[in-house]
Short mmCIF file of N, CA and C in Angstrom, two decimals:
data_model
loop_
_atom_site.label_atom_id
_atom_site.label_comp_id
_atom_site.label_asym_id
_atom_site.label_seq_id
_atom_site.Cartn_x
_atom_site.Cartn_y
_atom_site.Cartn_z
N UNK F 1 60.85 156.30 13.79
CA UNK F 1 60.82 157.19 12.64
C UNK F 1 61.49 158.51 13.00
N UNK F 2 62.29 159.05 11.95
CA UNK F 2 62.98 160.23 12.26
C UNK F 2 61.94 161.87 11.89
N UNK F 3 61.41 162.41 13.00
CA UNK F 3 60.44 163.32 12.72
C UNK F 3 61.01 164.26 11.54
N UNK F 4 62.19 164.77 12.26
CA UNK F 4 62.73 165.69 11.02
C UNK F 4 62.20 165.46 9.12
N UNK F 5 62.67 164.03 9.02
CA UNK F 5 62.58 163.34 7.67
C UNK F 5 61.07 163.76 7.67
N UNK F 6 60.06 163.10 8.12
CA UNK F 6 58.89 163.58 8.16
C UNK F 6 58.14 164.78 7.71
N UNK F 7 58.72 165.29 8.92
CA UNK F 7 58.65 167.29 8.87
C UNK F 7 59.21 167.55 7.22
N UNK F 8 59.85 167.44 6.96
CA UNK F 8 60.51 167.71 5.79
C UNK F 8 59.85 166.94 4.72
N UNK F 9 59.59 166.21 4.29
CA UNK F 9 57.83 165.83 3.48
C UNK F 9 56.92 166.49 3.88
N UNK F 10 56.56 166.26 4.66
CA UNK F 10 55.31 167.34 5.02
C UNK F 10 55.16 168.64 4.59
N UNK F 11 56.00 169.45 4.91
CA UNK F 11 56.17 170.87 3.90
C UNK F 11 56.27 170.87 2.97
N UNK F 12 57.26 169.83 2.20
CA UNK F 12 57.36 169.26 0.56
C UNK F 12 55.93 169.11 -0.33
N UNK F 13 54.76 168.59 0.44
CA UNK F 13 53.48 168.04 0.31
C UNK F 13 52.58 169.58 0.21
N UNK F 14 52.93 170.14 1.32
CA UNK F 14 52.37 171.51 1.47
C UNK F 14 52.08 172.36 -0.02
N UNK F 15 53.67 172.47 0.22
CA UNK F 15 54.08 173.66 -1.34
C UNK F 15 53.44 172.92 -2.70
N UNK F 16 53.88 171.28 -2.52
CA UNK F 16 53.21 170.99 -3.48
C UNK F 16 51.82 171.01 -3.97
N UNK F 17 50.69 170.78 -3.06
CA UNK F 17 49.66 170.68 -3.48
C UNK F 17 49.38 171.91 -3.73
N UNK F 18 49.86 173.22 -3.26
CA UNK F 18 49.38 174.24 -3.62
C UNK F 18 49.98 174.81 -4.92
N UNK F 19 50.63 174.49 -5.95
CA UNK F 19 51.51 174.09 -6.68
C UNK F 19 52.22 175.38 -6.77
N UNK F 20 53.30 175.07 -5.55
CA UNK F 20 54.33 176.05 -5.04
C UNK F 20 55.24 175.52 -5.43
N UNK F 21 55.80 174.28 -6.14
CA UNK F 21 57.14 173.66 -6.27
C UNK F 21 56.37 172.42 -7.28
N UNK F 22 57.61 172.60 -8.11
CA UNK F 22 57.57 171.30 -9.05
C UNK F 22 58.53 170.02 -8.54
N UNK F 23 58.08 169.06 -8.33
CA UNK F 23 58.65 168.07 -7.96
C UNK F 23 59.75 167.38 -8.80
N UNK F 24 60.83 167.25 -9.05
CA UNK F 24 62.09 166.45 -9.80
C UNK F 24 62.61 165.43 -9.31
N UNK F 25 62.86 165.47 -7.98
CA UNK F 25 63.26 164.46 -6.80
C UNK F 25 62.75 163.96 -5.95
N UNK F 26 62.54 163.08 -5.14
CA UNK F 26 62.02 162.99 -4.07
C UNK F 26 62.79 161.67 -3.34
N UNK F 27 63.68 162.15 -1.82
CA UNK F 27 64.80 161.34 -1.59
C UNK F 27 65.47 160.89 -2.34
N UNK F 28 65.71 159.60 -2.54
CA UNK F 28 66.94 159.24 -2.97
C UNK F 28 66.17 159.15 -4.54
N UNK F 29 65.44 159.34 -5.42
CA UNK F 29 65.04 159.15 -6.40
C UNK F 29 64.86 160.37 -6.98
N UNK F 30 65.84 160.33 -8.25
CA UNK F 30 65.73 161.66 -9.66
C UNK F 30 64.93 160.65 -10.08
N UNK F 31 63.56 162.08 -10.80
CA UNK F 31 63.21 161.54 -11.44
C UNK F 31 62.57 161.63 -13.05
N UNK F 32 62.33 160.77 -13.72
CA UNK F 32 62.69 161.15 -15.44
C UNK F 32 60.90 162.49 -15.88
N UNK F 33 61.49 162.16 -16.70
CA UNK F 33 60.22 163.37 -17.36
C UNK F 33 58.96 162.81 -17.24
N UNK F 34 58.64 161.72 -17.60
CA UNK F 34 57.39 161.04 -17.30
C UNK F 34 57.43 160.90 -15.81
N UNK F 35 57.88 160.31 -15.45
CA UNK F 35 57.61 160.57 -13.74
C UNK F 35 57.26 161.75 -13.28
N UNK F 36 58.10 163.03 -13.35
CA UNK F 36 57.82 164.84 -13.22
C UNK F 36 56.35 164.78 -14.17
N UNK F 37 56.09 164.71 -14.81
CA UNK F 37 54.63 164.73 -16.12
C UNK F 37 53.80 164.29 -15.08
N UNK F 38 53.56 163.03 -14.43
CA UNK F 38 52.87 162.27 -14.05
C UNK F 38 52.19 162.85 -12.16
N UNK F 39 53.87 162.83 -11.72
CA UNK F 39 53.40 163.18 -10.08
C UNK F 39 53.15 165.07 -9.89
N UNK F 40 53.30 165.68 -10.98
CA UNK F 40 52.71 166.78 -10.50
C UNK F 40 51.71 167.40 -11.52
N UNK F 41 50.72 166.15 -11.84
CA UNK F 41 49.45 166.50 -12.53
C UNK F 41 48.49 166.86 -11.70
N UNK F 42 47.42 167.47 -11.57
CA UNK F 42 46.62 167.34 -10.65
C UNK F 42 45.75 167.47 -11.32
N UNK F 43 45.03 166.78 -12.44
CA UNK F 43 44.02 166.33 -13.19
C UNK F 43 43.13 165.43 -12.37
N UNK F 44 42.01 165.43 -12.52
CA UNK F 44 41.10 164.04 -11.70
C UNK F 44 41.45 162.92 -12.03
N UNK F 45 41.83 162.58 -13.38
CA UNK F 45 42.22 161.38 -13.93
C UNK F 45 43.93 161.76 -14.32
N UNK F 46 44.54 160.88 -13.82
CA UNK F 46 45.90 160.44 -14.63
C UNK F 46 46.37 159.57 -14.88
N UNK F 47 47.44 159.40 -15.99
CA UNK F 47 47.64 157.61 -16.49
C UNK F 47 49.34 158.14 -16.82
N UNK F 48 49.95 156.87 -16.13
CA UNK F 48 51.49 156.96 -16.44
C UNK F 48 51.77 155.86 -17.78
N UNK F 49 52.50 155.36 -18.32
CA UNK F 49 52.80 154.19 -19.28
C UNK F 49 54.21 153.81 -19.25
N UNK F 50 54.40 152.88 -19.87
CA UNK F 50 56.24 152.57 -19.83
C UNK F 50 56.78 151.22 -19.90
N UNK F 51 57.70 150.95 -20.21
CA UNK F 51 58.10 149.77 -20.29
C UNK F 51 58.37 149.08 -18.46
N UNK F 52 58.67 147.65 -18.49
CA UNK F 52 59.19 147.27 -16.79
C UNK F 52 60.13 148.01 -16.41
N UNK F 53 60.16 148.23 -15.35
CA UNK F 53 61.01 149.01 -14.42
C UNK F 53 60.97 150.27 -15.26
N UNK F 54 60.59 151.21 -15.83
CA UNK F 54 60.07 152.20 -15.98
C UNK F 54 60.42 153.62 -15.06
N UNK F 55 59.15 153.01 -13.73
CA UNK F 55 59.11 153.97 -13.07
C UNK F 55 58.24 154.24 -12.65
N UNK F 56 56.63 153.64 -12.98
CA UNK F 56 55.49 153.46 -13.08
C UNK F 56 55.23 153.73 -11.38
N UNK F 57 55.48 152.63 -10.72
CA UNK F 57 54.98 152.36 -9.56
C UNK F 57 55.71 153.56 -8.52
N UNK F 58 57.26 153.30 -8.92
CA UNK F 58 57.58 154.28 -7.73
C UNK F 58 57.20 155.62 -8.00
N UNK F 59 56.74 156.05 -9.33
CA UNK F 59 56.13 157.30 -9.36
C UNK F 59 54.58 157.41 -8.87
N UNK F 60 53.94 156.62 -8.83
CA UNK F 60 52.91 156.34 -8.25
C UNK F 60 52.61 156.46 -6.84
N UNK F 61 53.54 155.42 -6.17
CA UNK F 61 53.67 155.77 -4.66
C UNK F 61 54.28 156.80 -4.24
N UNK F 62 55.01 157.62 -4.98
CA UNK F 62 54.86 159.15 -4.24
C UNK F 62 54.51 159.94 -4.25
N UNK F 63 53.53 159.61 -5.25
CA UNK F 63 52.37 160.38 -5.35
C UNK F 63 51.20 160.39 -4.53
N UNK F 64 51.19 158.82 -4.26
CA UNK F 64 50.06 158.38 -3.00
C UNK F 64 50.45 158.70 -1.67
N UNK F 65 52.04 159.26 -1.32
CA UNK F 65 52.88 158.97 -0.36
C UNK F 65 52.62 160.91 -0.09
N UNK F 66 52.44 161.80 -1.12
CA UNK F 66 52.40 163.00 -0.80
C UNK F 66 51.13 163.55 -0.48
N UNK F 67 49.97 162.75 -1.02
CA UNK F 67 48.54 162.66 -1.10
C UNK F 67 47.78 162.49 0.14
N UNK F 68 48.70 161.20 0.82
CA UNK F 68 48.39 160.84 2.10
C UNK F 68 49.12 162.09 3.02
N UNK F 69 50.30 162.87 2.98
CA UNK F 69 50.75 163.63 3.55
C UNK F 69 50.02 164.71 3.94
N UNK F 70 49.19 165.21 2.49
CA UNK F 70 48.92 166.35 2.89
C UNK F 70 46.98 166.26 3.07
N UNK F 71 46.51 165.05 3.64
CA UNK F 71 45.43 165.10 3.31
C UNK F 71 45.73 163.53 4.56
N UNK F 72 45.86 164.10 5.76
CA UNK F 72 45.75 162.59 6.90
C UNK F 72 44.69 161.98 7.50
N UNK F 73 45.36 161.04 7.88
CA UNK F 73 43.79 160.15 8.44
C UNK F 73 43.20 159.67 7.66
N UNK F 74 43.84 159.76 6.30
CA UNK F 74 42.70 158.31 5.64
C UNK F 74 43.26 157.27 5.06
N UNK F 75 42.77 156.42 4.07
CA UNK F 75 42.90 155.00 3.76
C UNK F 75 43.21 155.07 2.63
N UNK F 76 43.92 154.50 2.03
CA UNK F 76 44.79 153.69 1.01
C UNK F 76 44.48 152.51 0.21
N UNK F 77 44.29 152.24 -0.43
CA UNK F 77 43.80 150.69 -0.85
C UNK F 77 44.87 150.91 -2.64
N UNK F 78 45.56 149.84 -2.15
CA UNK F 78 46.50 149.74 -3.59
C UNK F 78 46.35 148.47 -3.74
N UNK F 79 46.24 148.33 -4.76
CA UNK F 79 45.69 146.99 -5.48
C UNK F 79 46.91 146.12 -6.79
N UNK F 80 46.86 145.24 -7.02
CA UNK F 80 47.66 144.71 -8.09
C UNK F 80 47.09 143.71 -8.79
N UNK F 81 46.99 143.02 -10.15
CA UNK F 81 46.39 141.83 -10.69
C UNK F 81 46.58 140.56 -9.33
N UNK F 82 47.75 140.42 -8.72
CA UNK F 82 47.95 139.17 -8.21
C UNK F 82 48.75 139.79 -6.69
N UNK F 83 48.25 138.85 -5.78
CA UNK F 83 49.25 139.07 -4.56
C UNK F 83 50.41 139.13 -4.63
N UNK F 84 51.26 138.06 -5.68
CA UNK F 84 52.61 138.11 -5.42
C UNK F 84 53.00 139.37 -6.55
N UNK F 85 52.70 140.33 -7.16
CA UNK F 85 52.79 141.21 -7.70
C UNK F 85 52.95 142.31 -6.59
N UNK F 86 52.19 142.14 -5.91
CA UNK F 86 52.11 143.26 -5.17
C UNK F 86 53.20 143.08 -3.94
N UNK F 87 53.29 142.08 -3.60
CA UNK F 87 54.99 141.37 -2.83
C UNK F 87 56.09 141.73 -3.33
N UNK F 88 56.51 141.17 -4.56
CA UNK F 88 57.52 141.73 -5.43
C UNK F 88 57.42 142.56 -5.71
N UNK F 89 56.79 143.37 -6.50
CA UNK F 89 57.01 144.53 -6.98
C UNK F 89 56.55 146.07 -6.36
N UNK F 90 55.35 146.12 -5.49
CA UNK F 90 54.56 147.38 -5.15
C UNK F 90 55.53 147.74 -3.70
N UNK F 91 55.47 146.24 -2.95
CA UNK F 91 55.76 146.48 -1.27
C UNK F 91 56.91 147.25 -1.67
N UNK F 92 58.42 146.70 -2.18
CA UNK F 92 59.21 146.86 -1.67
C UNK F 92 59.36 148.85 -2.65
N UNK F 93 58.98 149.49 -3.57
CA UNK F 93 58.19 150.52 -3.67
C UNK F 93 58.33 151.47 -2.56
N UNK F 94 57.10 150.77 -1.86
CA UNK F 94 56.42 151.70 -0.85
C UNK F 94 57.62 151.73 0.23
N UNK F 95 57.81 150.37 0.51
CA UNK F 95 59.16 150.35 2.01
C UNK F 95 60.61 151.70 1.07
N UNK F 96 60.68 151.65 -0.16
CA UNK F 96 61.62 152.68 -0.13
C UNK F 96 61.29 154.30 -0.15
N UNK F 97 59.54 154.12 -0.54
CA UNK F 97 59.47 155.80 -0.57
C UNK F 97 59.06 156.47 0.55
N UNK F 98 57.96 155.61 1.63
CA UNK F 98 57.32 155.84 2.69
C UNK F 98 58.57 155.80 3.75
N UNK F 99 58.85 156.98 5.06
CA UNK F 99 59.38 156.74 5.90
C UNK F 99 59.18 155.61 6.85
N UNK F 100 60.07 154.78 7.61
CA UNK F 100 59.54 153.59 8.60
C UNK F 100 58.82 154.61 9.39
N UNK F 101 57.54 153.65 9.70
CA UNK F 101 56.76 153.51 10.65
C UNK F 101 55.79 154.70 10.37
N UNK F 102 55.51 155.06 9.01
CA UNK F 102 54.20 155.95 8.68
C UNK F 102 53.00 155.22 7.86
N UNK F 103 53.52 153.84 8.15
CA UNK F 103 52.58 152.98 7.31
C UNK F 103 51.96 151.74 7.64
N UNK F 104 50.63 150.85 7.83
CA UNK F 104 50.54 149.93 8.08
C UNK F 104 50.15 149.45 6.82
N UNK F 105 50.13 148.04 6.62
CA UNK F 105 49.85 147.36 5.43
C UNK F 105 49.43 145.47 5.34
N UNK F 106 49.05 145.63 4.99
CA UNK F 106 48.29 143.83 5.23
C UNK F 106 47.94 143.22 4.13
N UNK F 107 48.68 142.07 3.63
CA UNK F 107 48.90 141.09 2.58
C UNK F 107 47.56 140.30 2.91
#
């Protein structure tokens, strides 16, 4: 894993939770108004909606991806109706928003 990349979320996570910065981007992903609506709510409850491919999930996991950043050492549990849902559609998600090797995960 490249620390820098890291380091550089990590501060991203910082400013954010303290809501020092509004989030629009995050790596290689612009992202639409509902996505921005969604990942920089900090309501107890939030709900995204949308048609497939949307945006749903990958706005989701970087949200879980900044959550876990700024708040370490704990556990994760992401869930889907069906295993192969979560194969197809969640994993490959997470493998693009999470840096290699900040994540373990078990099917």
């Amino acid at each position: 894993m490249n620390d820098n990349y890291f380091k550089e979320y990590e501060e991203l996570g910082k400013k954010w939770i303290k809501g020092e910065v509004l989030i629009e981007e995050f790596g290689k992903f612009k992202l639409n108004p509902k996505q921005i609506e969604f990942l920089n709510s900090f309501k107890a409850e939030s709900i995204i909606s949308g048609g497939f491919r949307s945006g749903k999930t990958v706005a989701m996991i970087i949200k879980m991806y900044l959550m876990c950043v700024c708040f370490p050492n704990n556990r994760v549990l992401l869930g889907r109706k069906t295993v192969s849902d979560i194969v197809s559609a969640t994993l490959p998600a997470v493998f693009d928003v999470f840096p290699p090797g900040t994540y373990e995960y078990k099917v």
